[in-house]
Each structure stands twice: as C-alpha cells, then as structure tokens.
Coordinates of C-alpha atoms and ligand atoms in Angstrom, one line a residue:
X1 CA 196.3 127.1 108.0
X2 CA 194.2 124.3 109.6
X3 CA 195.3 123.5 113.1
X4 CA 194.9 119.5 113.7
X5 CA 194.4 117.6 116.8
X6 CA 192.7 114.0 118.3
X7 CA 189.5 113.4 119.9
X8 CA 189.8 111.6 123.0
X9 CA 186.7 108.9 123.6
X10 CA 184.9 110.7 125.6
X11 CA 185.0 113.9 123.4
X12 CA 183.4 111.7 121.0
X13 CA 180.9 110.6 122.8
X14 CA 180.2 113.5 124.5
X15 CA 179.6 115.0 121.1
X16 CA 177.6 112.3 119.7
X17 CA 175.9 110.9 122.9
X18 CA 172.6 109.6 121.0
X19 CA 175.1 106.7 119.5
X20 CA 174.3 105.5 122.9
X21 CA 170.5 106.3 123.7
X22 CA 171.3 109.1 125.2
X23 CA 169.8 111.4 123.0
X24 CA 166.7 113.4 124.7
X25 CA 165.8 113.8 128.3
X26 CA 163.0 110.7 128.3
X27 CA 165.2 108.0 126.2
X28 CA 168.6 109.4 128.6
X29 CA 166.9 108.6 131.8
X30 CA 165.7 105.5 130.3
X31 CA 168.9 104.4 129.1
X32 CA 171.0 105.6 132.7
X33 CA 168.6 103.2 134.4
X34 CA 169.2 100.7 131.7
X35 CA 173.1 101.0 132.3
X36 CA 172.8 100.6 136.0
X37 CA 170.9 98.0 136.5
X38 CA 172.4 95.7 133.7
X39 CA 175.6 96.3 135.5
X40 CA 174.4 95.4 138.8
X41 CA 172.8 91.9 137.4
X42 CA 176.3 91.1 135.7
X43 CA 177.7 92.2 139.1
X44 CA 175.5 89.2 140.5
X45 CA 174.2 86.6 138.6
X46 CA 177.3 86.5 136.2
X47 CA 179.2 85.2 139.7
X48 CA 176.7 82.8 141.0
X49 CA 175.4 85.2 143.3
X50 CA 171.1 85.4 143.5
X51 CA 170.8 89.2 142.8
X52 CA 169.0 91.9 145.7
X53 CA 168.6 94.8 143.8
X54 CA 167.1 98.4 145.1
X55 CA 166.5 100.9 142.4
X56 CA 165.4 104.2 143.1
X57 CA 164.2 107.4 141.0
X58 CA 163.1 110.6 142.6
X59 CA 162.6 114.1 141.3
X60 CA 165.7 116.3 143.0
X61 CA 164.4 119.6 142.3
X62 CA 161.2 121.4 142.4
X63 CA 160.9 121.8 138.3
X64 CA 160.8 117.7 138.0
X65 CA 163.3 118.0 135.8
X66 CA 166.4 116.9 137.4
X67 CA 165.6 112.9 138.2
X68 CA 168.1 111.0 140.8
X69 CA 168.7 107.5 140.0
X70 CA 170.4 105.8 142.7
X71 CA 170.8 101.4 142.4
X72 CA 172.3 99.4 145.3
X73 CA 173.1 96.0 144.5
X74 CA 175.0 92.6 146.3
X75 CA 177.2 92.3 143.7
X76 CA 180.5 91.1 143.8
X77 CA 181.9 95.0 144.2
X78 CA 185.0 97.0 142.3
X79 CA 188.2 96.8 144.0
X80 CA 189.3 100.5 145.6
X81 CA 191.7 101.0 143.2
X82 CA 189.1 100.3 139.7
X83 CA 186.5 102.6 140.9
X84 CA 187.4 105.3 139.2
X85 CA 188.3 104.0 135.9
X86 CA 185.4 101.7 136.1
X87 CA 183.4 104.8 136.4
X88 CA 184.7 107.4 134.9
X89 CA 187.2 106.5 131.7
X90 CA 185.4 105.7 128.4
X91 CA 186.1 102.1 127.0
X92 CA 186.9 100.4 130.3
X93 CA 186.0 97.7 132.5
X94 CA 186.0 93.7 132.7
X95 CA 184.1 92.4 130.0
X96 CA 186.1 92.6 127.2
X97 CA 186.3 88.7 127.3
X98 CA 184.6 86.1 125.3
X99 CA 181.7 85.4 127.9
X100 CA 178.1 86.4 127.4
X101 CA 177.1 89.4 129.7
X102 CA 174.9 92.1 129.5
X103 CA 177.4 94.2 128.7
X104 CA 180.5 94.6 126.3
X105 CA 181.6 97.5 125.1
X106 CA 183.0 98.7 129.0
X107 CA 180.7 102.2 127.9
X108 CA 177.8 102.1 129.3
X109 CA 177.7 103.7 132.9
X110 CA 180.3 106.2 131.4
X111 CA 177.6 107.6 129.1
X112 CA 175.3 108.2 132.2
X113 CA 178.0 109.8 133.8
X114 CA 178.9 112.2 131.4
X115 CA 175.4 112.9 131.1
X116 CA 174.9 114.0 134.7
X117 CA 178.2 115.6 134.3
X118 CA 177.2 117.9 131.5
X119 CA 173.5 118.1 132.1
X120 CA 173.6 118.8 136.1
X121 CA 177.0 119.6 137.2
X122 CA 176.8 116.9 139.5
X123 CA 179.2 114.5 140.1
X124 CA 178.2 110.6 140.2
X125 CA 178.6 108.9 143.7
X126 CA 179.9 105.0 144.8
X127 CA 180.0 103.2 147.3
X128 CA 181.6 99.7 147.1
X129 CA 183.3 96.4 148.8
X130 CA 184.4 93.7 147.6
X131 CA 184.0 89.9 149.5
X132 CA 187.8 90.3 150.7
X133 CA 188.3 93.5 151.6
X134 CA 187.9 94.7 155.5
X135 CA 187.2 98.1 153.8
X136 CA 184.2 100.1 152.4
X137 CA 184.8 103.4 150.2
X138 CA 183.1 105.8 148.7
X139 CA 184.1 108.0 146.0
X140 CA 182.7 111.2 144.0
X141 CA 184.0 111.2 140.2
X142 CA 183.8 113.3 137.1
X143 CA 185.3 112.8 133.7
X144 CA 188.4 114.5 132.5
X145 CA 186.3 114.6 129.1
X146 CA 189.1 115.7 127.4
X147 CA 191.8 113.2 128.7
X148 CA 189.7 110.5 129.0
X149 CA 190.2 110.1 132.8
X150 CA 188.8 110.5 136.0
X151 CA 188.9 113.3 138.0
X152 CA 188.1 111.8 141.7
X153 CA 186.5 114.6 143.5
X154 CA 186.3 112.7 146.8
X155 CA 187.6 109.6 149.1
X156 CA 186.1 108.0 152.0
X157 CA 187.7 105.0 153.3
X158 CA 186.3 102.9 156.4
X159 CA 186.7 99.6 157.8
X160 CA 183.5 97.8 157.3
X161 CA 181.0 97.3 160.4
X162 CA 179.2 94.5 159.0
X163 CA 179.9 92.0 156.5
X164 CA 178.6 93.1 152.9
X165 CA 179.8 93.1 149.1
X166 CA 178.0 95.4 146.4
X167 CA 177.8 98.8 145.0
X168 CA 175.8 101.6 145.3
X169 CA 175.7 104.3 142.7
X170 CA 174.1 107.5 142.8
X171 CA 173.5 110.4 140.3
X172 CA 171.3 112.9 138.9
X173 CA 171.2 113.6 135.4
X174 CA 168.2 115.8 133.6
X175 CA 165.1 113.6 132.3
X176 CA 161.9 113.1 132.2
X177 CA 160.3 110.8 134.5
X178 CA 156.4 111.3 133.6
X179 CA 157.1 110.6 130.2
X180 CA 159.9 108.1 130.6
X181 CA 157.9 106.1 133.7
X182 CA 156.1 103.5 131.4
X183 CA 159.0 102.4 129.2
X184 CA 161.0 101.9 133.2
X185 CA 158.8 100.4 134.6
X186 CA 158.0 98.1 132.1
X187 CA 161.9 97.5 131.6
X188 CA 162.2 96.3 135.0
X189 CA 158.8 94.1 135.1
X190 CA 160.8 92.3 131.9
X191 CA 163.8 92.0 133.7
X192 CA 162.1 90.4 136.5
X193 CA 160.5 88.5 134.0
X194 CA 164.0 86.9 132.5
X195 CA 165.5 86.9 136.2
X196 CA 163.0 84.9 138.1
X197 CA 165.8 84.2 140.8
X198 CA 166.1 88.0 141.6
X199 CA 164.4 90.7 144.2
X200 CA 164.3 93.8 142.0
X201 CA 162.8 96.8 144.2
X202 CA 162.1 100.0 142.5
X203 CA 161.3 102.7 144.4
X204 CA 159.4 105.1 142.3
X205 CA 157.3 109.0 143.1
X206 CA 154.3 107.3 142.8
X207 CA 154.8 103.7 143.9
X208 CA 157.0 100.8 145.4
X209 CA 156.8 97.6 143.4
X210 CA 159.1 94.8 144.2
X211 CA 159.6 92.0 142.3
X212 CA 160.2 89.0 144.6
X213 CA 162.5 86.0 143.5
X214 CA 160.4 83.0 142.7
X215 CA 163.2 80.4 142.2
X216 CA 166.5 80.2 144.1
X217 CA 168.0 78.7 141.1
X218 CA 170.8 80.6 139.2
X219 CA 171.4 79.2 135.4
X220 CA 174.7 78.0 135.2
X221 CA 177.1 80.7 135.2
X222 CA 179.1 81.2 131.3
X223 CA 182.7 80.4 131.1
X224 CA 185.2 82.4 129.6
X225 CA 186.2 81.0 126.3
X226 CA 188.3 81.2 122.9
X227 CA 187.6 82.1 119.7
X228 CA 186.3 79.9 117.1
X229 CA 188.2 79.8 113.8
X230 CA 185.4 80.8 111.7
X231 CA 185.4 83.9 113.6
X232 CA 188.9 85.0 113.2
X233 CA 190.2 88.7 111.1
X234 CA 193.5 89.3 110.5
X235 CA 193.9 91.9 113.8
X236 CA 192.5 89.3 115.9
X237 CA 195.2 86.8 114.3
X238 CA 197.9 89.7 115.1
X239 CA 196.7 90.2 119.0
X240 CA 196.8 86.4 119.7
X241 CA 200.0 86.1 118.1
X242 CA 201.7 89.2 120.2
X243 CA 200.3 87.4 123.6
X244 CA 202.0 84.3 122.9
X245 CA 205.5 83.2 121.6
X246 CA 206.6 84.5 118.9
X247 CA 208.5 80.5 118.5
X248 CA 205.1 78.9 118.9
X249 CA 204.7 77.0 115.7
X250 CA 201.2 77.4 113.5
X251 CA 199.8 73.5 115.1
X252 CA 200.3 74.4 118.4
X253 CA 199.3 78.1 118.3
X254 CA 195.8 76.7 116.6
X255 CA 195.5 74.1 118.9
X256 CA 195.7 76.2 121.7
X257 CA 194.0 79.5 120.6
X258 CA 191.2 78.3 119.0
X259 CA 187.6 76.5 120.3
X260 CA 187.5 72.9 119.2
X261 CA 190.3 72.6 117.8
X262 CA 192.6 69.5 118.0
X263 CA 196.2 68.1 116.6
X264 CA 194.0 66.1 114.2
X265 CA 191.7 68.6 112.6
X266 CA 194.6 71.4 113.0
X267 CA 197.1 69.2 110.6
X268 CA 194.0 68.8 108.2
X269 CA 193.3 72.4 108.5
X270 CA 197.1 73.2 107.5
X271 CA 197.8 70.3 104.9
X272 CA 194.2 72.2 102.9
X273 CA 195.3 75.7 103.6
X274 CA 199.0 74.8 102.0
X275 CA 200.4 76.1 105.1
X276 CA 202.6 74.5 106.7
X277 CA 202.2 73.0 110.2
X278 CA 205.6 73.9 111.8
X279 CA 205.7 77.6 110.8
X280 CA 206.9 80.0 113.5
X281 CA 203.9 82.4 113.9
X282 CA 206.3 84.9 114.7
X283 CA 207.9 84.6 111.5
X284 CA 203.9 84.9 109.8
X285 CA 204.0 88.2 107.0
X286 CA 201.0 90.3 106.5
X287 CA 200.3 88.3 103.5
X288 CA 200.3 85.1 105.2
X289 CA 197.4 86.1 108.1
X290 CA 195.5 87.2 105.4
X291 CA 195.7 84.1 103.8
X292 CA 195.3 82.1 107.6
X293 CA 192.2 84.7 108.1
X294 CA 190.4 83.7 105.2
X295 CA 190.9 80.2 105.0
X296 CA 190.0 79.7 108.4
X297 CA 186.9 81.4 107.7
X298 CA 186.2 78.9 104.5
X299 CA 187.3 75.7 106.2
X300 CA 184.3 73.9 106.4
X301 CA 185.7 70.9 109.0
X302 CA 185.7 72.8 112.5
X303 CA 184.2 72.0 115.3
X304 CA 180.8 73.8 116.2
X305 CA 181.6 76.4 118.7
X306 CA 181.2 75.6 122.2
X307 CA 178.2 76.9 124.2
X308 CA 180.0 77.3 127.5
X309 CA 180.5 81.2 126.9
X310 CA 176.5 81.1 127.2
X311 CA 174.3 80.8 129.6
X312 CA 170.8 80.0 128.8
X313 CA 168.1 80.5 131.5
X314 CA 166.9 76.7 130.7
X315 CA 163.1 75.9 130.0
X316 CA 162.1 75.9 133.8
X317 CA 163.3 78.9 134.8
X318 CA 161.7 80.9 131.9
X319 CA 158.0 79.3 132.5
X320 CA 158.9 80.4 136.1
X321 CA 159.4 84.0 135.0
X322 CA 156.6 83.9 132.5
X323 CA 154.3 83.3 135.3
X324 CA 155.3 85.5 137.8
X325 CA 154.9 88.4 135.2
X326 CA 151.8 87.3 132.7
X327 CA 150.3 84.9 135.4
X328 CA 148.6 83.3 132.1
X329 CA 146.7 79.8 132.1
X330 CA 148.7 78.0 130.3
X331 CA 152.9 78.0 129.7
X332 CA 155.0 76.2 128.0
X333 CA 158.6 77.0 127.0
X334 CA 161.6 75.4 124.9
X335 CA 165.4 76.0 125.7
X336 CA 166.7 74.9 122.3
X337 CA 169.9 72.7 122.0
X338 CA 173.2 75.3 121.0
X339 CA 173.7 76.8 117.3
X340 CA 176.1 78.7 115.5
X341 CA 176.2 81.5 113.1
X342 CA 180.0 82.9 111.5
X343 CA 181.8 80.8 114.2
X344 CA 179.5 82.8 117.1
X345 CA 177.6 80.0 118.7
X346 CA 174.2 81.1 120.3
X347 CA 171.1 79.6 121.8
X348 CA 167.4 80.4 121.0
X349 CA 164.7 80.0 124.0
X350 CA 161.0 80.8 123.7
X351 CA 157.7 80.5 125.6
X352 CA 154.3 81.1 124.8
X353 CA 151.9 82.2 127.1
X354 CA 148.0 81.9 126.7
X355 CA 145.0 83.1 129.1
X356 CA 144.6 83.8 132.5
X357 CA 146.1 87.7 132.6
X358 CA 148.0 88.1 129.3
X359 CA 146.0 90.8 127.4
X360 CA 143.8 90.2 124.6
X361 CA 145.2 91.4 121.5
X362 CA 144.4 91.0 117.9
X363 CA 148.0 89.6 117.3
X364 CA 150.6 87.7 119.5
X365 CA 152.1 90.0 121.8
X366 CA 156.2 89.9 121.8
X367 CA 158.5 90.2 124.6
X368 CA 161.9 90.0 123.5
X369 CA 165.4 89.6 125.1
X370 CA 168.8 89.4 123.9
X371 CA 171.2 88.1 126.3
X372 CA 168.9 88.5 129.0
X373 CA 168.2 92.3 128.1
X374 CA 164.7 93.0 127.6
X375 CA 164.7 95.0 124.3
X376 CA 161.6 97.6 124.0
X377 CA 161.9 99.3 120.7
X378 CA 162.3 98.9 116.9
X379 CA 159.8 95.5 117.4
X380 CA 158.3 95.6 114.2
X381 CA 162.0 95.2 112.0
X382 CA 163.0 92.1 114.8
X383 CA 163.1 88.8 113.4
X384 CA 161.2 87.3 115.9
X385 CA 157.9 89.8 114.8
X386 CA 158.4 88.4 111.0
X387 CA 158.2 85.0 112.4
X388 CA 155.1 85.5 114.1
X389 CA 153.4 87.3 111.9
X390 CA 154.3 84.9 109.3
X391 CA 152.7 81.8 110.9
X392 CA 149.0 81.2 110.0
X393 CA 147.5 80.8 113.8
X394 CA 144.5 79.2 112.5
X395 CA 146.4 76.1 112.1
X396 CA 146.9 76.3 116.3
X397 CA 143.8 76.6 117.1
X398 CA 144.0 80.7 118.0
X399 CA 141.6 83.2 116.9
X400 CA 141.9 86.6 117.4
X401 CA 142.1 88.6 119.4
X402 CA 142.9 86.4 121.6
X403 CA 144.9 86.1 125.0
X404 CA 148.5 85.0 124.1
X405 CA 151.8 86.2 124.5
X406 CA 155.2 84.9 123.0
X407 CA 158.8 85.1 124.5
X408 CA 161.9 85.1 122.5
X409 CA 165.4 85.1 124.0
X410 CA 168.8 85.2 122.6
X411 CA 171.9 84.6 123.9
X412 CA 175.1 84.8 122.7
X413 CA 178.7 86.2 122.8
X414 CA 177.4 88.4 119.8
X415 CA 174.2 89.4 119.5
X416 CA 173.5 89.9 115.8
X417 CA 172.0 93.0 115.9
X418 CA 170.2 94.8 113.2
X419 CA 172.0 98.7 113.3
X420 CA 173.7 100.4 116.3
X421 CA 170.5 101.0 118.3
X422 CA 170.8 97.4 119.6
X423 CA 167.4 97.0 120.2
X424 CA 166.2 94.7 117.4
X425 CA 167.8 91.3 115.8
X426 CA 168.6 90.7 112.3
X427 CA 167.3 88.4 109.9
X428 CA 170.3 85.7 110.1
X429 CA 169.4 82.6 108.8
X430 CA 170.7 80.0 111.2
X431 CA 169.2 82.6 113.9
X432 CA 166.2 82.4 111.8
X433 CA 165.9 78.6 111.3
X434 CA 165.6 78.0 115.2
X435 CA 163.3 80.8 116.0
X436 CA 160.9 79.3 113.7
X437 CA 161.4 75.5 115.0
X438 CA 161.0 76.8 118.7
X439 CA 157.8 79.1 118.1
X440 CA 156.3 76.5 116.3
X441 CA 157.0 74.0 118.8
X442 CA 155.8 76.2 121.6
X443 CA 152.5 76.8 119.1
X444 CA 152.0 73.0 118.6
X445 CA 152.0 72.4 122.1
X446 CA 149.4 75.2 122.5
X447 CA 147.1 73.7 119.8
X448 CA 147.1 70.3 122.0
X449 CA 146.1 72.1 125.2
X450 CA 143.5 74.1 123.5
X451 CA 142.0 70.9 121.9
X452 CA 142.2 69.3 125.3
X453 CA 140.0 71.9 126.9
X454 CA 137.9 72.5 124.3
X455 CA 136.9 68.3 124.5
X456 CA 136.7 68.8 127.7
X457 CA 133.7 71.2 127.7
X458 CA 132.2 69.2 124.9
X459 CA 131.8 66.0 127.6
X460 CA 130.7 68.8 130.3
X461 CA 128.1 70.1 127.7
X462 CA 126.7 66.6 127.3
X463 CA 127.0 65.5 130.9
X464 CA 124.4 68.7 131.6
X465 CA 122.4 68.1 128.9
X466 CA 121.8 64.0 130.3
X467 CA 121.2 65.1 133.6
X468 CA 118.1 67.5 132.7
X469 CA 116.6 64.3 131.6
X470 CA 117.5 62.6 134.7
X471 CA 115.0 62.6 137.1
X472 CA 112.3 61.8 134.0
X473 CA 114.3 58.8 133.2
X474 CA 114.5 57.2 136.8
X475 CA 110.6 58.0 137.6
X476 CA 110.1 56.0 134.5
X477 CA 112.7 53.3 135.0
X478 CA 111.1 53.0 138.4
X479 CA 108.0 52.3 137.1
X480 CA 108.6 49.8 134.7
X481 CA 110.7 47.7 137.5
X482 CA 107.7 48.6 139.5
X483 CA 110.1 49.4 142.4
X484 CA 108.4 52.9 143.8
X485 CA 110.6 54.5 146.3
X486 CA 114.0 53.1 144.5
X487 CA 114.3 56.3 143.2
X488 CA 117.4 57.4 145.2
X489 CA 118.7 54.1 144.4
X490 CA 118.3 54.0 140.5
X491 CA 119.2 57.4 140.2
X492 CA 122.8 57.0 141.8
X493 CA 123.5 53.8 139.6
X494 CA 122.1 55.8 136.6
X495 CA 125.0 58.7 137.4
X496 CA 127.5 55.9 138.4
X497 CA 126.8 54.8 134.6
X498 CA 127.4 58.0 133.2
X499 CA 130.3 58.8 134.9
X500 CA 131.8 55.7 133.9
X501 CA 131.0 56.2 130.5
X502 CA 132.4 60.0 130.0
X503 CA 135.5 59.1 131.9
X504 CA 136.1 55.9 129.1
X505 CA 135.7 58.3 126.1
X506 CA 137.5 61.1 128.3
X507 CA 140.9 58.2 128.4
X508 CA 139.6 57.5 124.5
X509 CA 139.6 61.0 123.2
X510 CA 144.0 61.4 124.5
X511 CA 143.9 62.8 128.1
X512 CA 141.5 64.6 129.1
X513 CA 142.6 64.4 133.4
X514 CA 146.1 65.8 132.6
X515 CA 144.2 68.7 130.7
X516 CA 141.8 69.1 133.8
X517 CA 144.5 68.6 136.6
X518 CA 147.5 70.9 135.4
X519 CA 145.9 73.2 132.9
X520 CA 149.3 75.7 133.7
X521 CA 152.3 73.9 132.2
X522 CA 153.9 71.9 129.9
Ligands
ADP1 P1 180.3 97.3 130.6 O1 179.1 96.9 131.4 O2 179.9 97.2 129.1 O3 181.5 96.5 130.9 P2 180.2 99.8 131.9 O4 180.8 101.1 131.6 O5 178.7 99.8 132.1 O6 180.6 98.8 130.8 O7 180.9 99.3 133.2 C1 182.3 99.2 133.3 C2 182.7 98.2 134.3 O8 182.4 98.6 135.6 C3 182.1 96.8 134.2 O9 182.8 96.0 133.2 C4 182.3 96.3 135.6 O10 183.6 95.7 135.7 C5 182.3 97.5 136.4 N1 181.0 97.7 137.1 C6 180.0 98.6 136.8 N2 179.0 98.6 137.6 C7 179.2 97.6 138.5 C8 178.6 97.1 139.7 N3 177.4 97.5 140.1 N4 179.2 96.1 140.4 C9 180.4 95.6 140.0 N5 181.1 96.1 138.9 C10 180.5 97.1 138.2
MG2 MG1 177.4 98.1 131.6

C-alpha cells in the first residue's frame, strides 16, 4: 500500500535547491550574496532612499570552507512582527505587487537560509528598525522546513540609542570564496555600475573596495499598478473578482481593475466581445471568464500599458555609472521611450562605451541588466549578444579589437526570461525591435565621434607637416620684402594665417571644437 502525503515549499526547495542557483558551493555563495544585496537595494532605492550598503565575506573556519556573509543596509527595515516570516517561510514577503523590483517571487533570502541551515547548522541572524519604531531587535531564525515556518531561536528587543532604519543580516553557509571571488566581485562592480547613486562597501579577505555614489539622484521611484487586459488568465479574472463585489457589474469592474481602461473603450470592448456591459461579475460561469480571458487577450483597441510600474534609471544616470565603472573616452547612452509586449509594458536603455579603460577585445563587450540586476551567465543565448553580433561594425567606424563596451538594461514588471535560470532574455520581438533601434542609435553616435577625432588628427597632421617648412618660408619671404630682421614679425602673421585657415575648414568639416572640448559625452 503506498502511503501519500504533501510537500510543504520548503521541502521542495530544499530538495531541489539548484532551481534557485543554489546548486554547488561556488554558484550558492554567489547566489546568497546575490539575494542579500538585491534585497537591501529594494529596501532603499525602491523608497526614495540613496542606498549605504556594507557587505562583508570572511572565511569562519580554518578549512575556508564555511564563508560568513553579513550585509547592513539603510533601508526602510521589517516591522518586529514580519521578521520572521520575511526570513524564514518560503513564498513570503512584499512584492507580490505589480511594481518593478528586484525581486518577485518573496524566495530568495529563504534559499540562503535554508542553505546555512542545512549546510552549517547555523542559524541566520537580523537585526532591524523601522523609521517609526523607538525599538531595535534582533532575532536568530531557522526554518521549520517541514511546516514551512519559522522557528525563532532568539529575541532581543531595545529601545534605540540613536536614530537609524535598516537591516543587518548575518549568516554562514558552506562555499567557495577563491573560486566564487571573481564572479562577486564583479557582481557588485555592475551593481555599482547601474546604481550610480549608491555607497556599496564590500569588505572582502583580501581587499576593501568601496564604491562611492557619484550622483545624488534617485530615478523616480515605480508605482504600484494594475493589470493590463492583454495580460489577464482566467485565475487572475477569478482573484480580482473575489476582492471586489460580487454586484459590481462587468463596465465598472473593467474600468476599475484594469490599466487604461475607460467607460468608452470598456463599452466597445463589451459590445465586440458580445458580453454584455451590466453583467454581475459575481454571477460570471467558468465558461464565461474563459471567454472574458481570451477576448481580452485578442482585443486589439487597449490602451498601451502604463510605464509607471517601471522605473528606468534615465540616460544621465546610466552614462554616470558607465563612467565610474569603465572610465572610457567616450559615452553615450539612450533611455528609450516605454513599449509593450503581451500587455507587460517595459523599457529598453543602452550605452556604449569606447576607449579610455574599457578593454580591448575582438568583439563588443556586454554588460547586461534586467531590472537593474546585473546578469553574468548564459551571455551567449541573450538577445542582446544576437544583436551585437549581428550588426556589421564596419559600418561605425570600429575595427577590431578594439576598446568598446555596450550596456543593455531591461526593465519591467516581467522580465521575459529565456528558462528558469533567469540569467539571459529571450528573443521577443517587440523586446527585440528596440534593442536593435537603441544599439544602433548608441553605434551611430559613436561613428560621428570617431569621425570627429579622426578629422581632427588629419588637420593636426597637416598643421605639423606646414610648420617644418616654416622657418624656410619666412627666411625667404623676408628676403624677397627685403625686410631682414622681420623675421619674428612675418613668422607670427604666417601662423596667425594658418591658424585661421584650419579653424575655417575645422567649422567646415561639422564640429571639430565640440569634438576637441568634450571628447566624454553625448
Ligand atoms: P523577494 O525579495 O523576492 O520579495 P525575499 O525572500 O528575498 O523575497 O525577501 C522577502 C521579503 O523580505 C521582501 O519582500 C522584503 O519585504 C523583506 N526583506 C528582505 N530583506 C530586506 C531588507 N534588507 N530590508 C527590508 N526588507 C527586506
Ligand atoms: Mg529578494
């Protein structure tokens, strides 16, 4: 007789924990770092709040093999009460709303958590505050792994001494650090390169680097928002319709659950779906949300969704962060206008980076992000590489190797990722369309700089070659004007001449002094 029982989350992903990178001691340390200090930049920026973050690893036994990771941020805190389900209850937390964040799925810390938990016995430690609280606590959790709850192993409350809001969070897990150091550290130089407005310390065996913030500006924070019709499945249709009255008639319920929709394009929607407008949702049958489901989907009159869920870092702020990072010669960088793809609406930005430190290569190098995450592997099946490798950089003026680097950011309430490992995007069309119209842009603008320089040292070239013939010229010029000792004097008006002359075809030839005088942006 088989004996048959459920699987409580975290006995699922304790059993398959590589669903969630954790699946070796170098990619598990890599990914508990990952989950800490995404969570601590949602913590901040999310709420308007320029991010001071302290992130330290260190060995905790003698065998190197057990690694402490231990993040403090200024974050906007847990309340005393969330801690431990924050920390220690799979599929929980305060992102399960339609805003773009870092992360969704209210997993992530959890993983690293079970990790220590089964991999070092040791418990995971926090200490938090929020703004209005005239407390501090600290806790010590486990997981109940098979009842999905926390087991709080300790409680400290105080009343606060000075004034602070943030978490710190503290565990030791096994890993690798010498073979996991280079993919850390160069997922926090990434980070710091899409969050030029935070201080990212991390505090490693061998070094302290700390990324300073080079702007004070924050991009505008993402609102909360609905759902777009064109995005809707029939469960979805069922949970809206349980939060709201079961009376609520079919206009109003679409009028007031869905983005961009009005009374006016509601009444069309229902007059070409056959349904009809003053339906009681509550009275809806299976049949009829299938129908609503895939109608909605079809209707081809909705509004475009709303960017206000996203939060693009804006042109000016990614040359800043490109900078700080690749310090190249030249930047430029495009924050393209909002799209949408299957009633998700996202927004492309790129920035191409040429000279001054970015390493020679024989191809463009990529750094990509999705939704400010830096993403590190799988680059060769990401859309982005296709692009790049697809465009024929002749036509720009490049010739490899050569020094130039190219940025690609996504953001976007859903990320279309290509497979669970959520580390490369898929070949979506509309996602597609304005990769290739910003890279190219970014390229164009690149060609035009290059050209710039390179007529620039054409004029130089010449202005050299003239002035070896210089002094001959004068000596004979004085001569002939029989004016011996006017040297000095026909010399200066000879160079006054030539000045004059390169500077005309300089204006001629498109702009040679904007080339010359800012040679680092567009
Ligand atoms: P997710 O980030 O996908 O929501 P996590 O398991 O990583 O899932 O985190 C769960 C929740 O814990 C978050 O939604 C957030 O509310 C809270 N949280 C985690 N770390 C912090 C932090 N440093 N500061 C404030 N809140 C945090
Ligand atoms: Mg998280």
């Amino acid at each position: 007789m088989e004996s048959y029982k459920g699987l409580s989350p975290s006995q699922f992903f304790y059993r398959n924990r590589e669903i969630a990178g954790f699946s070796n001691p170098v990619r598990s340390l890599y990914q508990a770092v990952r989950e800490l200090l995404e969570n601590s930049l949602d913590a901040t920026e999310t709420h308007g709040i320029l991010p001071e973050i302290k992130l330290e690893i260190k060995p905790s036994n003698n065998q190197n093999d057990k690694i402490t990771i231990r993040i403090e941020d200024n974050g906007i805190g847990i309340p005393i009460t969330e801690v431990p389900n924050v920390f220690a209850r799979v599929f929980y937390g305060s992102k399960y709303v339609l805003r773009q964040a870092r992360g969704v799925f209210g997993l992530g810390v959890k993983m690293a958590v079970l990790y220590a938990q089964i991999t070092t016995a040791t418990p995971i430690y926090v200490k938090s505050s929020i703004e209005s609280s005239e407390t501090e606590y600290e806790y010590r959790l486990f997981i109940d792994i098979e009842k999905n709850l926390p087991i709080v192993l300790e409680l400290n409350v105080r009343k606060k001494r000075k004034k602070w809001h943030g978490t710190i969070v503290e565990l030791t897990i096994q890993g690798n650090w010498p073979l996991a150091r280079r993919r850390i550290e160069e997922y926090v130089r990434r980070t710091a390169l899409i969050a030029p407005y935070a201080t990212i310390r991390l505090i490693t065996p061998e070094s302290s680097i700390e990324y300073k913030r080079v702007s004070r500006k924050l991009p505008e924070p993402p609102q909360v928002g609905k759902y777009h019709p064109k995005g809707v499945d029939i469960e979805l249709l069922k949970i809206l319709i349980r939060s709201a009255d079961r009376k609520m008639r079919l206009l109003d319920f679409l009028t007031k659950y869905f983005d961009g929709v009005g009374k006016k394009t509601a009444l069309n929607f229902c007059q070409w779906a056959g349904f009809n407008p003053d339906h009681k949702i509550g009275r809806l049958t299976l049949t009829d949300l299938e129908k609503l489901s895939n109608k909605m989907h079809v209707y081809n009159k909705w509004r475009r969704p709303k960017p206000l869920t996203l939060s693009p870092l804006g042109d000016t702020l990614l040359k800043e962060g490109v900078k700080r990072i690749l310090e190249p010669e030249f930047v430029t960088a495009i924050s393209r206008p909002p799209s949408s793809y299957g009633g998700n609406p996202f927004i492309i930005e790129t920035a191409l980076a040429w000279g001054g430190k970015v390493p020679v290569s024989d191809t463009p190098m990529l750094l990509r992000f999705a939704n400010r995450i830096p993403l590190l592997y799988d680059e060769s099946v990401d859309v982005s590489r296709k692009i790049i490798d697809a465009i024929d950089w002749n036509v720009y003026k490049v010739k490899f190797p050569a020094p130039i680097a190219i940025v690609t950011h996504i953001c976007s309430t859903k990320i279309p990722f290509k497979g669970v490992g959520k580390e490369a995007i898929a070949e979506v069309p509309e996602v597609e369309k304005e990769l290739n119209i910003a890279i190219r842009e970014t390229a164009r603008r690149l060609r035009r700089h290059l050209s710039r320089i390179e007529k620039m040292y054409e004029i130089k070239r010449k202005e050299v070659t003239i002035s070896k013939y210089m002094d001959e010229v004068t000596r004979a010029l004085a001569y002939i004007l029989n004016n011996d000792g006017g040297e000095t004097i026909i010399k200066q008006k000879l160079m006054e001449l030539l000045k004059k002359e390169i500077k005309r075809k300089a204006i001629v030839r498109g702009g040679i002094k904007s080339a010359a005088k800012a040679p680092c942006s567009r």
